JSON list of C-alpha atoms in Angstrom, two decimals:
[
{"chain": "A", "resi": 103, "resn": "UNK", "atom": "CA", "xyz": [105.31, 126.32, 0.78]},
{"chain": "A", "resi": 104, "resn": "UNK", "atom": "CA", "xyz": [108.16, 124.19, 1.73]},
{"chain": "A", "resi": 105, "resn": "UNK", "atom": "CA", "xyz": [110.95, 126.10, 3.43]},
{"chain": "A", "resi": 106, "resn": "UNK", "atom": "CA", "xyz": [113.34, 123.31, 3.95]},
{"chain": "A", "resi": 107, "resn": "UNK", "atom": "CA", "xyz": [113.52, 120.51, 1.07]},
{"chain": "A", "resi": 108, "resn": "UNK", "atom": "CA", "xyz": [115.30, 117.21, 0.93]},
{"chain": "A", "resi": 109, "resn": "UNK", "atom": "CA", "xyz": [114.45, 116.20, -2.35]},
{"chain": "A", "resi": 110, "resn": "UNK", "atom": "CA", "xyz": [116.09, 112.82, -2.08]},
{"chain": "A", "resi": 111, "resn": "UNK", "atom": "CA", "xyz": [113.88, 110.19, -0.48]},
{"chain": "A", "resi": 112, "resn": "UNK", "atom": "CA", "xyz": [116.40, 107.67, 0.13]},
{"chain": "A", "resi": 113, "resn": "UNK", "atom": "CA", "xyz": [120.14, 106.96, -0.01]},
{"chain": "A", "resi": 114, "resn": "UNK", "atom": "CA", "xyz": [121.97, 103.53, -0.52]},
{"chain": "A", "resi": 115, "resn": "UNK", "atom": "CA", "xyz": [125.48, 103.35, 0.42]},
{"chain": "A", "resi": 116, "resn": "UNK", "atom": "CA", "xyz": [128.42, 100.61, 1.48]},
{"chain": "A", "resi": 117, "resn": "UNK", "atom": "CA", "xyz": [129.78, 100.17, 4.66]},
{"chain": "A", "resi": 118, "resn": "UNK", "atom": "CA", "xyz": [132.96, 102.14, 4.99]},
{"chain": "A", "resi": 119, "resn": "UNK", "atom": "CA", "xyz": [132.20, 104.36, 2.22]},
{"chain": "A", "resi": 120, "resn": "UNK", "atom": "CA", "xyz": [130.82, 108.31, 2.21]},
{"chain": "A", "resi": 121, "resn": "UNK", "atom": "CA", "xyz": [127.16, 109.43, 2.57]},
{"chain": "A", "resi": 122, "resn": "UNK", "atom": "CA", "xyz": [126.30, 112.65, 1.41]},
{"chain": "A", "resi": 123, "resn": "UNK", "atom": "CA", "xyz": [122.72, 113.92, 2.53]},
{"chain": "A", "resi": 124, "resn": "UNK", "atom": "CA", "xyz": [121.54, 117.34, 0.91]},
{"chain": "A", "resi": 125, "resn": "UNK", "atom": "CA", "xyz": [119.08, 119.72, 1.60]},
{"chain": "A", "resi": 126, "resn": "UNK", "atom": "CA", "xyz": [118.13, 123.19, 0.28]},
{"chain": "A", "resi": 127, "resn": "UNK", "atom": "CA", "xyz": [115.82, 126.20, 1.93]},
{"chain": "A", "resi": 128, "resn": "UNK", "atom": "CA", "xyz": [114.48, 129.03, 0.94]},
{"chain": "A", "resi": 129, "resn": "UNK", "atom": "CA", "xyz": [114.34, 131.20, 3.65]},
{"chain": "A", "resi": 130, "resn": "UNK", "atom": "CA", "xyz": [117.48, 133.53, 3.83]},
{"chain": "A", "resi": 131, "resn": "UNK", "atom": "CA", "xyz": [116.57, 134.69, 7.66]},
{"chain": "A", "resi": 132, "resn": "UNK", "atom": "CA", "xyz": [117.35, 131.11, 9.34]},
{"chain": "A", "resi": 133, "resn": "UNK", "atom": "CA", "xyz": [119.81, 131.16, 11.95]},
{"chain": "A", "resi": 134, "resn": "UNK", "atom": "CA", "xyz": [120.35, 127.88, 12.58]},
{"chain": "A", "resi": 135, "resn": "UNK", "atom": "CA", "xyz": [120.54, 124.68, 10.48]},
{"chain": "A", "resi": 136, "resn": "UNK", "atom": "CA", "xyz": [120.51, 121.02, 11.97]},
{"chain": "A", "resi": 137, "resn": "UNK", "atom": "CA", "xyz": [120.43, 117.43, 11.28]},
{"chain": "A", "resi": 138, "resn": "UNK", "atom": "CA", "xyz": [118.25, 114.96, 13.11]},
{"chain": "A", "resi": 139, "resn": "UNK", "atom": "CA", "xyz": [118.19, 111.26, 12.78]},
{"chain": "A", "resi": 140, "resn": "UNK", "atom": "CA", "xyz": [115.09, 108.93, 13.28]},
{"chain": "A", "resi": 141, "resn": "UNK", "atom": "CA", "xyz": [115.12, 105.16, 14.19]},
{"chain": "A", "resi": 142, "resn": "UNK", "atom": "CA", "xyz": [111.80, 103.56, 13.69]},
{"chain": "A", "resi": 143, "resn": "UNK", "atom": "CA", "xyz": [109.34, 103.56, 16.64]},
{"chain": "A", "resi": 144, "resn": "UNK", "atom": "CA", "xyz": [111.65, 106.74, 18.11]},
{"chain": "A", "resi": 145, "resn": "UNK", "atom": "CA", "xyz": [111.54, 110.25, 18.35]},
{"chain": "A", "resi": 146, "resn": "UNK", "atom": "CA", "xyz": [114.06, 112.43, 16.08]},
{"chain": "A", "resi": 147, "resn": "UNK", "atom": "CA", "xyz": [117.50, 112.64, 17.79]},
{"chain": "A", "resi": 148, "resn": "UNK", "atom": "CA", "xyz": [119.82, 115.68, 17.44]},
{"chain": "A", "resi": 149, "resn": "UNK", "atom": "CA", "xyz": [122.74, 114.90, 15.47]},
{"chain": "A", "resi": 150, "resn": "UNK", "atom": "CA", "xyz": [124.82, 118.01, 14.69]},
{"chain": "A", "resi": 151, "resn": "UNK", "atom": "CA", "xyz": [124.38, 121.72, 14.01]},
{"chain": "A", "resi": 152, "resn": "UNK", "atom": "CA", "xyz": [125.74, 124.71, 12.17]},
{"chain": "A", "resi": 153, "resn": "UNK", "atom": "CA", "xyz": [125.06, 128.29, 12.68]},
{"chain": "A", "resi": 154, "resn": "UNK", "atom": "CA", "xyz": [124.41, 130.64, 9.83]},
{"chain": "A", "resi": 155, "resn": "UNK", "atom": "CA", "xyz": [128.28, 132.62, 10.50]},
{"chain": "A", "resi": 156, "resn": "UNK", "atom": "CA", "xyz": [130.00, 129.36, 9.75]},
{"chain": "A", "resi": 157, "resn": "UNK", "atom": "CA", "xyz": [130.40, 127.10, 6.58]},
{"chain": "A", "resi": 158, "resn": "UNK", "atom": "CA", "xyz": [131.51, 123.78, 8.42]},
{"chain": "A", "resi": 159, "resn": "UNK", "atom": "CA", "xyz": [131.10, 122.05, 11.55]},
{"chain": "A", "resi": 160, "resn": "UNK", "atom": "CA", "xyz": [132.59, 118.72, 12.35]},
{"chain": "A", "resi": 161, "resn": "UNK", "atom": "CA", "xyz": [131.73, 116.23, 14.76]},
{"chain": "A", "resi": 162, "resn": "UNK", "atom": "CA", "xyz": [133.45, 112.89, 14.59]},
{"chain": "A", "resi": 163, "resn": "UNK", "atom": "CA", "xyz": [132.45, 111.18, 11.83]},
{"chain": "A", "resi": 164, "resn": "UNK", "atom": "CA", "xyz": [129.60, 113.78, 10.84]},
{"chain": "A", "resi": 165, "resn": "UNK", "atom": "CA", "xyz": [130.21, 117.07, 8.96]},
{"chain": "A", "resi": 166, "resn": "UNK", "atom": "CA", "xyz": [127.75, 119.55, 8.09]},
{"chain": "A", "resi": 167, "resn": "UNK", "atom": "CA", "xyz": [128.62, 121.98, 5.23]},
{"chain": "A", "resi": 168, "resn": "UNK", "atom": "CA", "xyz": [126.84, 125.23, 4.91]},
{"chain": "A", "resi": 169, "resn": "UNK", "atom": "CA", "xyz": [126.58, 127.29, 1.31]},
{"chain": "A", "resi": 170, "resn": "UNK", "atom": "CA", "xyz": [124.64, 130.28, 2.04]},
{"chain": "A", "resi": 171, "resn": "UNK", "atom": "CA", "xyz": [124.66, 131.69, -1.45]},
{"chain": "A", "resi": 172, "resn": "UNK", "atom": "CA", "xyz": [123.31, 128.73, -2.50]},
{"chain": "A", "resi": 173, "resn": "UNK", "atom": "CA", "xyz": [120.94, 128.08, 0.16]},
{"chain": "A", "resi": 174, "resn": "UNK", "atom": "CA", "xyz": [122.30, 124.49, 0.55]},
{"chain": "A", "resi": 175, "resn": "UNK", "atom": "CA", "xyz": [123.64, 122.35, 3.32]},
{"chain": "A", "resi": 176, "resn": "UNK", "atom": "CA", "xyz": [124.84, 118.76, 3.35]},
{"chain": "A", "resi": 177, "resn": "UNK", "atom": "CA", "xyz": [125.54, 116.42, 5.98]},
{"chain": "A", "resi": 178, "resn": "UNK", "atom": "CA", "xyz": [128.61, 114.19, 5.28]},
{"chain": "A", "resi": 179, "resn": "UNK", "atom": "CA", "xyz": [128.95, 110.74, 7.11]},
{"chain": "A", "resi": 180, "resn": "UNK", "atom": "CA", "xyz": [132.68, 109.29, 6.77]},
{"chain": "A", "resi": 181, "resn": "UNK", "atom": "CA", "xyz": [133.09, 106.18, 7.26]},
{"chain": "A", "resi": 182, "resn": "UNK", "atom": "CA", "xyz": [129.52, 105.00, 6.98]},
{"chain": "A", "resi": 183, "resn": "UNK", "atom": "CA", "xyz": [128.45, 102.18, 9.22]},
{"chain": "A", "resi": 184, "resn": "UNK", "atom": "CA", "xyz": [125.22, 99.87, 9.17]},
{"chain": "A", "resi": 185, "resn": "UNK", "atom": "CA", "xyz": [124.00, 101.71, 12.33]},
{"chain": "A", "resi": 186, "resn": "UNK", "atom": "CA", "xyz": [123.81, 104.90, 10.78]},
{"chain": "A", "resi": 187, "resn": "UNK", "atom": "CA", "xyz": [120.95, 103.52, 8.57]},
{"chain": "A", "resi": 188, "resn": "UNK", "atom": "CA", "xyz": [117.94, 105.64, 9.53]},
{"chain": "A", "resi": 189, "resn": "UNK", "atom": "CA", "xyz": [116.15, 108.57, 8.16]},
{"chain": "A", "resi": 190, "resn": "UNK", "atom": "CA", "xyz": [117.85, 111.89, 8.69]},
{"chain": "A", "resi": 191, "resn": "UNK", "atom": "CA", "xyz": [115.81, 115.16, 8.72]},
{"chain": "A", "resi": 192, "resn": "UNK", "atom": "CA", "xyz": [116.97, 118.62, 7.98]},
{"chain": "A", "resi": 193, "resn": "UNK", "atom": "CA", "xyz": [115.76, 121.11, 9.91]},
{"chain": "A", "resi": 194, "resn": "UNK", "atom": "CA", "xyz": [116.27, 125.11, 10.29]},
{"chain": "A", "resi": 195, "resn": "UNK", "atom": "CA", "xyz": [114.88, 127.98, 12.20]},
{"chain": "A", "resi": 196, "resn": "UNK", "atom": "CA", "xyz": [115.32, 131.55, 13.10]},
{"chain": "A", "resi": 197, "resn": "UNK", "atom": "CA", "xyz": [116.76, 132.32, 17.04]},
{"chain": "A", "resi": 198, "resn": "UNK", "atom": "CA", "xyz": [113.80, 131.61, 19.37]},
{"chain": "A", "resi": 199, "resn": "UNK", "atom": "CA", "xyz": [111.22, 130.26, 16.67]},
{"chain": "A", "resi": 200, "resn": "UNK", "atom": "CA", "xyz": [110.13, 126.68, 16.21]},
{"chain": "A", "resi": 201, "resn": "UNK", "atom": "CA", "xyz": [112.29, 124.36, 14.00]},
{"chain": "A", "resi": 202, "resn": "UNK", "atom": "CA", "xyz": [111.01, 123.78, 10.47]},
{"chain": "A", "resi": 203, "resn": "UNK", "atom": "CA", "xyz": [111.72, 120.28, 9.29]},
{"chain": "A", "resi": 204, "resn": "UNK", "atom": "CA", "xyz": [112.58, 118.87, 5.98]},
{"chain": "A", "resi": 205, "resn": "UNK", "atom": "CA", "xyz": [110.62, 115.42, 4.68]},
{"chain": "A", "resi": 206, "resn": "UNK", "atom": "CA", "xyz": [113.54, 113.40, 5.34]},
{"chain": "A", "resi": 207, "resn": "UNK", "atom": "CA", "xyz": [115.92, 111.07, 3.89]},
{"chain": "A", "resi": 208, "resn": "UNK", "atom": "CA", "xyz": [116.37, 107.53, 4.37]},
{"chain": "A", "resi": 209, "resn": "UNK", "atom": "CA", "xyz": [119.71, 106.31, 4.44]},
{"chain": "A", "resi": 210, "resn": "UNK", "atom": "CA", "xyz": [120.79, 102.51, 3.87]},
{"chain": "A", "resi": 211, "resn": "UNK", "atom": "CA", "xyz": [124.11, 101.36, 5.00]},
{"chain": "A", "resi": 212, "resn": "UNK", "atom": "CA", "xyz": [124.75, 97.77, 3.63]},
{"chain": "A", "resi": 213, "resn": "UNK", "atom": "CA", "xyz": [127.79, 95.78, 5.18]},
{"chain": "B", "resi": 44, "resn": "UNK", "atom": "CA", "xyz": [115.24, 107.82, 32.77]},
{"chain": "B", "resi": 45, "resn": "UNK", "atom": "CA", "xyz": [115.40, 111.83, 32.25]},
{"chain": "B", "resi": 46, "resn": "UNK", "atom": "CA", "xyz": [114.20, 111.99, 28.36]},
{"chain": "B", "resi": 47, "resn": "UNK", "atom": "CA", "xyz": [110.91, 113.43, 27.44]},
{"chain": "B", "resi": 48, "resn": "UNK", "atom": "CA", "xyz": [108.14, 111.21, 28.39]},
{"chain": "B", "resi": 49, "resn": "UNK", "atom": "CA", "xyz": [104.93, 110.63, 26.31]},
{"chain": "B", "resi": 50, "resn": "UNK", "atom": "CA", "xyz": [101.74, 108.84, 26.96]},
{"chain": "B", "resi": 51, "resn": "UNK", "atom": "CA", "xyz": [100.01, 106.93, 25.73]},
{"chain": "B", "resi": 52, "resn": "UNK", "atom": "CA", "xyz": [102.71, 105.30, 23.06]},
{"chain": "B", "resi": 53, "resn": "UNK", "atom": "CA", "xyz": [99.60, 104.36, 20.80]},
{"chain": "B", "resi": 54, "resn": "UNK", "atom": "CA", "xyz": [95.72, 105.34, 20.68]},
{"chain": "B", "resi": 55, "resn": "UNK", "atom": "CA", "xyz": [93.14, 104.04, 18.59]},
{"chain": "B", "resi": 56, "resn": "UNK", "atom": "CA", "xyz": [89.65, 105.97, 18.60]},
{"chain": "B", "resi": 57, "resn": "UNK", "atom": "CA", "xyz": [86.58, 106.24, 16.59]},
{"chain": "B", "resi": 58, "resn": "UNK", "atom": "CA", "xyz": [85.79, 109.01, 14.39]},
{"chain": "B", "resi": 59, "resn": "UNK", "atom": "CA", "xyz": [84.00, 111.79, 16.51]},
{"chain": "B", "resi": 60, "resn": "UNK", "atom": "CA", "xyz": [85.72, 110.97, 19.79]},
{"chain": "B", "resi": 61, "resn": "UNK", "atom": "CA", "xyz": [88.10, 113.16, 21.91]},
{"chain": "B", "resi": 62, "resn": "UNK", "atom": "CA", "xyz": [91.69, 111.95, 22.93]},
{"chain": "B", "resi": 63, "resn": "UNK", "atom": "CA", "xyz": [94.13, 113.53, 25.29]},
{"chain": "B", "resi": 64, "resn": "UNK", "atom": "CA", "xyz": [97.94, 112.99, 25.06]},
{"chain": "B", "resi": 65, "resn": "UNK", "atom": "CA", "xyz": [100.17, 114.02, 27.78]},
{"chain": "B", "resi": 66, "resn": "UNK", "atom": "CA", "xyz": [104.02, 114.70, 27.76]},
{"chain": "B", "resi": 67, "resn": "UNK", "atom": "CA", "xyz": [106.59, 115.39, 30.42]},
{"chain": "B", "resi": 68, "resn": "UNK", "atom": "CA", "xyz": [109.68, 117.29, 29.50]},
{"chain": "B", "resi": 69, "resn": "UNK", "atom": "CA", "xyz": [113.16, 117.27, 30.62]},
{"chain": "B", "resi": 70, "resn": "UNK", "atom": "CA", "xyz": [113.00, 118.86, 34.16]},
{"chain": "B", "resi": 71, "resn": "UNK", "atom": "CA", "xyz": [115.25, 121.73, 33.27]},
{"chain": "B", "resi": 72, "resn": "UNK", "atom": "CA", "xyz": [114.04, 122.61, 30.07]},
{"chain": "B", "resi": 73, "resn": "UNK", "atom": "CA", "xyz": [111.12, 125.27, 30.07]},
{"chain": "B", "resi": 74, "resn": "UNK", "atom": "CA", "xyz": [110.08, 125.11, 26.23]},
{"chain": "B", "resi": 75, "resn": "UNK", "atom": "CA", "xyz": [107.88, 122.42, 25.19]},
{"chain": "B", "resi": 76, "resn": "UNK", "atom": "CA", "xyz": [106.70, 121.75, 21.75]},
{"chain": "B", "resi": 77, "resn": "UNK", "atom": "CA", "xyz": [104.44, 119.79, 19.87]},
{"chain": "B", "resi": 78, "resn": "UNK", "atom": "CA", "xyz": [105.04, 118.49, 16.22]},
{"chain": "B", "resi": 79, "resn": "UNK", "atom": "CA", "xyz": [103.00, 116.07, 14.11]},
{"chain": "B", "resi": 80, "resn": "UNK", "atom": "CA", "xyz": [104.37, 113.53, 11.59]},
{"chain": "B", "resi": 81, "resn": "UNK", "atom": "CA", "xyz": [102.63, 111.74, 9.06]},
{"chain": "B", "resi": 82, "resn": "UNK", "atom": "CA", "xyz": [103.99, 109.23, 6.89]},
{"chain": "B", "resi": 83, "resn": "UNK", "atom": "CA", "xyz": [106.66, 110.50, 4.31]},
{"chain": "B", "resi": 84, "resn": "UNK", "atom": "CA", "xyz": [106.70, 113.74, 6.11]},
{"chain": "B", "resi": 85, "resn": "UNK", "atom": "CA", "xyz": [109.03, 115.56, 8.64]},
{"chain": "B", "resi": 86, "resn": "UNK", "atom": "CA", "xyz": [107.93, 116.58, 11.84]},
{"chain": "B", "resi": 87, "resn": "UNK", "atom": "CA", "xyz": [105.11, 119.59, 11.50]},
{"chain": "B", "resi": 88, "resn": "UNK", "atom": "CA", "xyz": [105.07, 122.31, 13.96]},
{"chain": "B", "resi": 89, "resn": "UNK", "atom": "CA", "xyz": [101.65, 122.70, 15.89]},
{"chain": "B", "resi": 90, "resn": "UNK", "atom": "CA", "xyz": [102.44, 124.62, 18.95]},
{"chain": "B", "resi": 91, "resn": "UNK", "atom": "CA", "xyz": [104.88, 125.52, 21.73]},
{"chain": "B", "resi": 92, "resn": "UNK", "atom": "CA", "xyz": [105.12, 126.93, 25.48]},
{"chain": "B", "resi": 93, "resn": "UNK", "atom": "CA", "xyz": [107.71, 128.87, 27.29]},
{"chain": "B", "resi": 94, "resn": "UNK", "atom": "CA", "xyz": [106.93, 127.86, 30.90]},
{"chain": "B", "resi": 95, "resn": "UNK", "atom": "CA", "xyz": [103.17, 127.87, 31.18]},
{"chain": "B", "resi": 96, "resn": "UNK", "atom": "CA", "xyz": [102.85, 130.33, 28.27]},
{"chain": "B", "resi": 97, "resn": "UNK", "atom": "CA", "xyz": [101.61, 129.48, 25.10]},
{"chain": "B", "resi": 98, "resn": "UNK", "atom": "CA", "xyz": [103.64, 131.50, 22.53]},
{"chain": "B", "resi": 99, "resn": "UNK", "atom": "CA", "xyz": [103.17, 130.32, 18.96]},
{"chain": "B", "resi": 100, "resn": "UNK", "atom": "CA", "xyz": [100.56, 128.34, 17.32]},
{"chain": "B", "resi": 101, "resn": "UNK", "atom": "CA", "xyz": [100.71, 126.96, 13.68]},
{"chain": "B", "resi": 102, "resn": "UNK", "atom": "CA", "xyz": [97.89, 127.09, 11.60]},
{"chain": "B", "resi": 103, "resn": "UNK", "atom": "CA", "xyz": [97.69, 123.36, 11.43]},
{"chain": "B", "resi": 104, "resn": "UNK", "atom": "CA", "xyz": [96.17, 123.69, 14.99]},
{"chain": "B", "resi": 105, "resn": "UNK", "atom": "CA", "xyz": [92.73, 123.85, 14.11]},
{"chain": "B", "resi": 106, "resn": "UNK", "atom": "CA", "xyz": [89.94, 125.04, 16.96]},
{"chain": "B", "resi": 107, "resn": "UNK", "atom": "CA", "xyz": [89.56, 121.39, 17.49]},
{"chain": "B", "resi": 108, "resn": "UNK", "atom": "CA", "xyz": [92.93, 121.03, 18.92]},
{"chain": "B", "resi": 109, "resn": "UNK", "atom": "CA", "xyz": [93.86, 122.77, 22.51]},
{"chain": "B", "resi": 110, "resn": "UNK", "atom": "CA", "xyz": [97.19, 122.30, 24.34]},
{"chain": "B", "resi": 111, "resn": "UNK", "atom": "CA", "xyz": [98.23, 123.11, 28.00]},
{"chain": "B", "resi": 112, "resn": "UNK", "atom": "CA", "xyz": [100.74, 123.55, 30.21]},
{"chain": "B", "resi": 113, "resn": "UNK", "atom": "CA", "xyz": [99.06, 124.62, 33.37]},
{"chain": "B", "resi": 114, "resn": "UNK", "atom": "CA", "xyz": [101.88, 124.71, 35.96]},
{"chain": "B", "resi": 115, "resn": "UNK", "atom": "CA", "xyz": [105.00, 124.99, 33.57]},
{"chain": "B", "resi": 116, "resn": "UNK", "atom": "CA", "xyz": [105.90, 121.19, 33.59]},
{"chain": "B", "resi": 117, "resn": "UNK", "atom": "CA", "xyz": [103.92, 118.64, 31.79]},
{"chain": "B", "resi": 118, "resn": "UNK", "atom": "CA", "xyz": [101.95, 119.18, 28.66]},
{"chain": "B", "resi": 119, "resn": "UNK", "atom": "CA", "xyz": [98.47, 117.92, 27.25]},
{"chain": "B", "resi": 120, "resn": "UNK", "atom": "CA", "xyz": [97.29, 117.88, 23.80]},
{"chain": "B", "resi": 121, "resn": "UNK", "atom": "CA", "xyz": [93.69, 117.12, 23.39]},
{"chain": "B", "resi": 122, "resn": "UNK", "atom": "CA", "xyz": [92.03, 116.50, 19.96]},
{"chain": "B", "resi": 123, "resn": "UNK", "atom": "CA", "xyz": [88.16, 117.00, 19.76]},
{"chain": "B", "resi": 124, "resn": "UNK", "atom": "CA", "xyz": [85.55, 115.32, 17.59]},
{"chain": "B", "resi": 125, "resn": "UNK", "atom": "CA", "xyz": [88.65, 113.37, 15.86]},
{"chain": "B", "resi": 126, "resn": "UNK", "atom": "CA", "xyz": [88.56, 112.84, 12.12]},
{"chain": "B", "resi": 127, "resn": "UNK", "atom": "CA", "xyz": [90.55, 110.33, 9.80]},
{"chain": "B", "resi": 128, "resn": "UNK", "atom": "CA", "xyz": [92.94, 112.93, 8.74]},
{"chain": "B", "resi": 129, "resn": "UNK", "atom": "CA", "xyz": [94.02, 113.46, 12.28]},
{"chain": "B", "resi": 130, "resn": "UNK", "atom": "CA", "xyz": [95.71, 110.03, 12.35]},
{"chain": "B", "resi": 131, "resn": "UNK", "atom": "CA", "xyz": [99.45, 110.50, 12.80]},
{"chain": "B", "resi": 132, "resn": "UNK", "atom": "CA", "xyz": [102.51, 110.44, 15.07]},
{"chain": "B", "resi": 133, "resn": "UNK", "atom": "CA", "xyz": [102.21, 113.51, 17.88]},
{"chain": "B", "resi": 134, "resn": "UNK", "atom": "CA", "xyz": [105.70, 114.42, 18.77]},
{"chain": "B", "resi": 135, "resn": "UNK", "atom": "CA", "xyz": [106.52, 116.38, 22.02]},
{"chain": "B", "resi": 136, "resn": "UNK", "atom": "CA", "xyz": [110.13, 118.07, 22.43]},
{"chain": "B", "resi": 137, "resn": "UNK", "atom": "CA", "xyz": [111.71, 120.41, 24.96]},
{"chain": "B", "resi": 138, "resn": "UNK", "atom": "CA", "xyz": [114.60, 122.74, 24.86]},
{"chain": "B", "resi": 139, "resn": "UNK", "atom": "CA", "xyz": [116.66, 125.22, 26.84]},
{"chain": "B", "resi": 140, "resn": "UNK", "atom": "CA", "xyz": [115.34, 128.67, 26.08]},
{"chain": "B", "resi": 141, "resn": "UNK", "atom": "CA", "xyz": [119.10, 129.68, 25.31]},
{"chain": "B", "resi": 142, "resn": "UNK", "atom": "CA", "xyz": [119.39, 126.59, 22.82]},
{"chain": "B", "resi": 143, "resn": "UNK", "atom": "CA", "xyz": [115.75, 126.70, 20.95]},
{"chain": "B", "resi": 144, "resn": "UNK", "atom": "CA", "xyz": [117.49, 124.92, 18.12]},
{"chain": "B", "resi": 145, "resn": "UNK", "atom": "CA", "xyz": [118.10, 121.75, 19.94]},
{"chain": "B", "resi": 146, "resn": "UNK", "atom": "CA", "xyz": [115.01, 119.81, 20.60]},
{"chain": "B", "resi": 147, "resn": "UNK", "atom": "CA", "xyz": [115.07, 116.86, 22.60]},
{"chain": "B", "resi": 148, "resn": "UNK", "atom": "CA", "xyz": [111.95, 114.42, 21.41]},
{"chain": "B", "resi": 149, "resn": "UNK", "atom": "CA", "xyz": [110.11, 111.48, 23.05]},
{"chain": "B", "resi": 150, "resn": "UNK", "atom": "CA", "xyz": [109.03, 108.81, 21.28]},
{"chain": "B", "resi": 151, "resn": "UNK", "atom": "CA", "xyz": [105.47, 109.95, 20.33]},
{"chain": "B", "resi": 152, "resn": "UNK", "atom": "CA", "xyz": [102.24, 109.08, 20.53]},
{"chain": "B", "resi": 153, "resn": "UNK", "atom": "CA", "xyz": [100.71, 107.31, 17.51]},
{"chain": "B", "resi": 154, "resn": "UNK", "atom": "CA", "xyz": [97.33, 108.14, 17.03]},
{"chain": "B", "resi": 155, "resn": "UNK", "atom": "CA", "xyz": [94.81, 105.87, 14.67]},
{"chain": "B", "resi": 156, "resn": "UNK", "atom": "CA", "xyz": [91.34, 107.32, 13.99]},
{"chain": "B", "resi": 157, "resn": "UNK", "atom": "CA", "xyz": [88.97, 104.44, 12.64]}
]
């Protein structure tokens, strides 16, 4: 039973445009939601997070939106850059427990 | 380098052999996690430690798998009698106990079981 779902395996965007990555979850008890980025041959790196008590968190070009009623979150990257090309994982947890990851979305940003 | 370190980076073994991986977390992090990642999947939780105590194990962690963190610093993950289905990237991560959602991952150990 997948508690965190990323239904789009891949996304292609042109440089300078917006990238929107989506994630759905089933567990209403999750306290935190996070996005990780992974380059080939490296471990995932933390990108941005949001607490369940908020609906938006922004960090530079990256913004995460949380819609608790729809059990949906999204990551917006504006403007997209070729260096953003990577696999993006959505993850979630209840405080103190291990993170549960989605399957990932591969983002390709073309120049 | 003060990041999470994993050794070896790659391991090729024959089915039935035992393998052991090592993880050195960030020094001030007292939580340490093991995850496994296969192609096309996200990291799957295996187990985690707070200091030397193993607090949670996933059902994915069969009795052929054992993890230790004897002094609350580095950790080892051993797989006995390896099977081809064990082939995966084994990722270690660490965190502060106050920020358990923010994991710092190592580069992983890629295991291939022939």
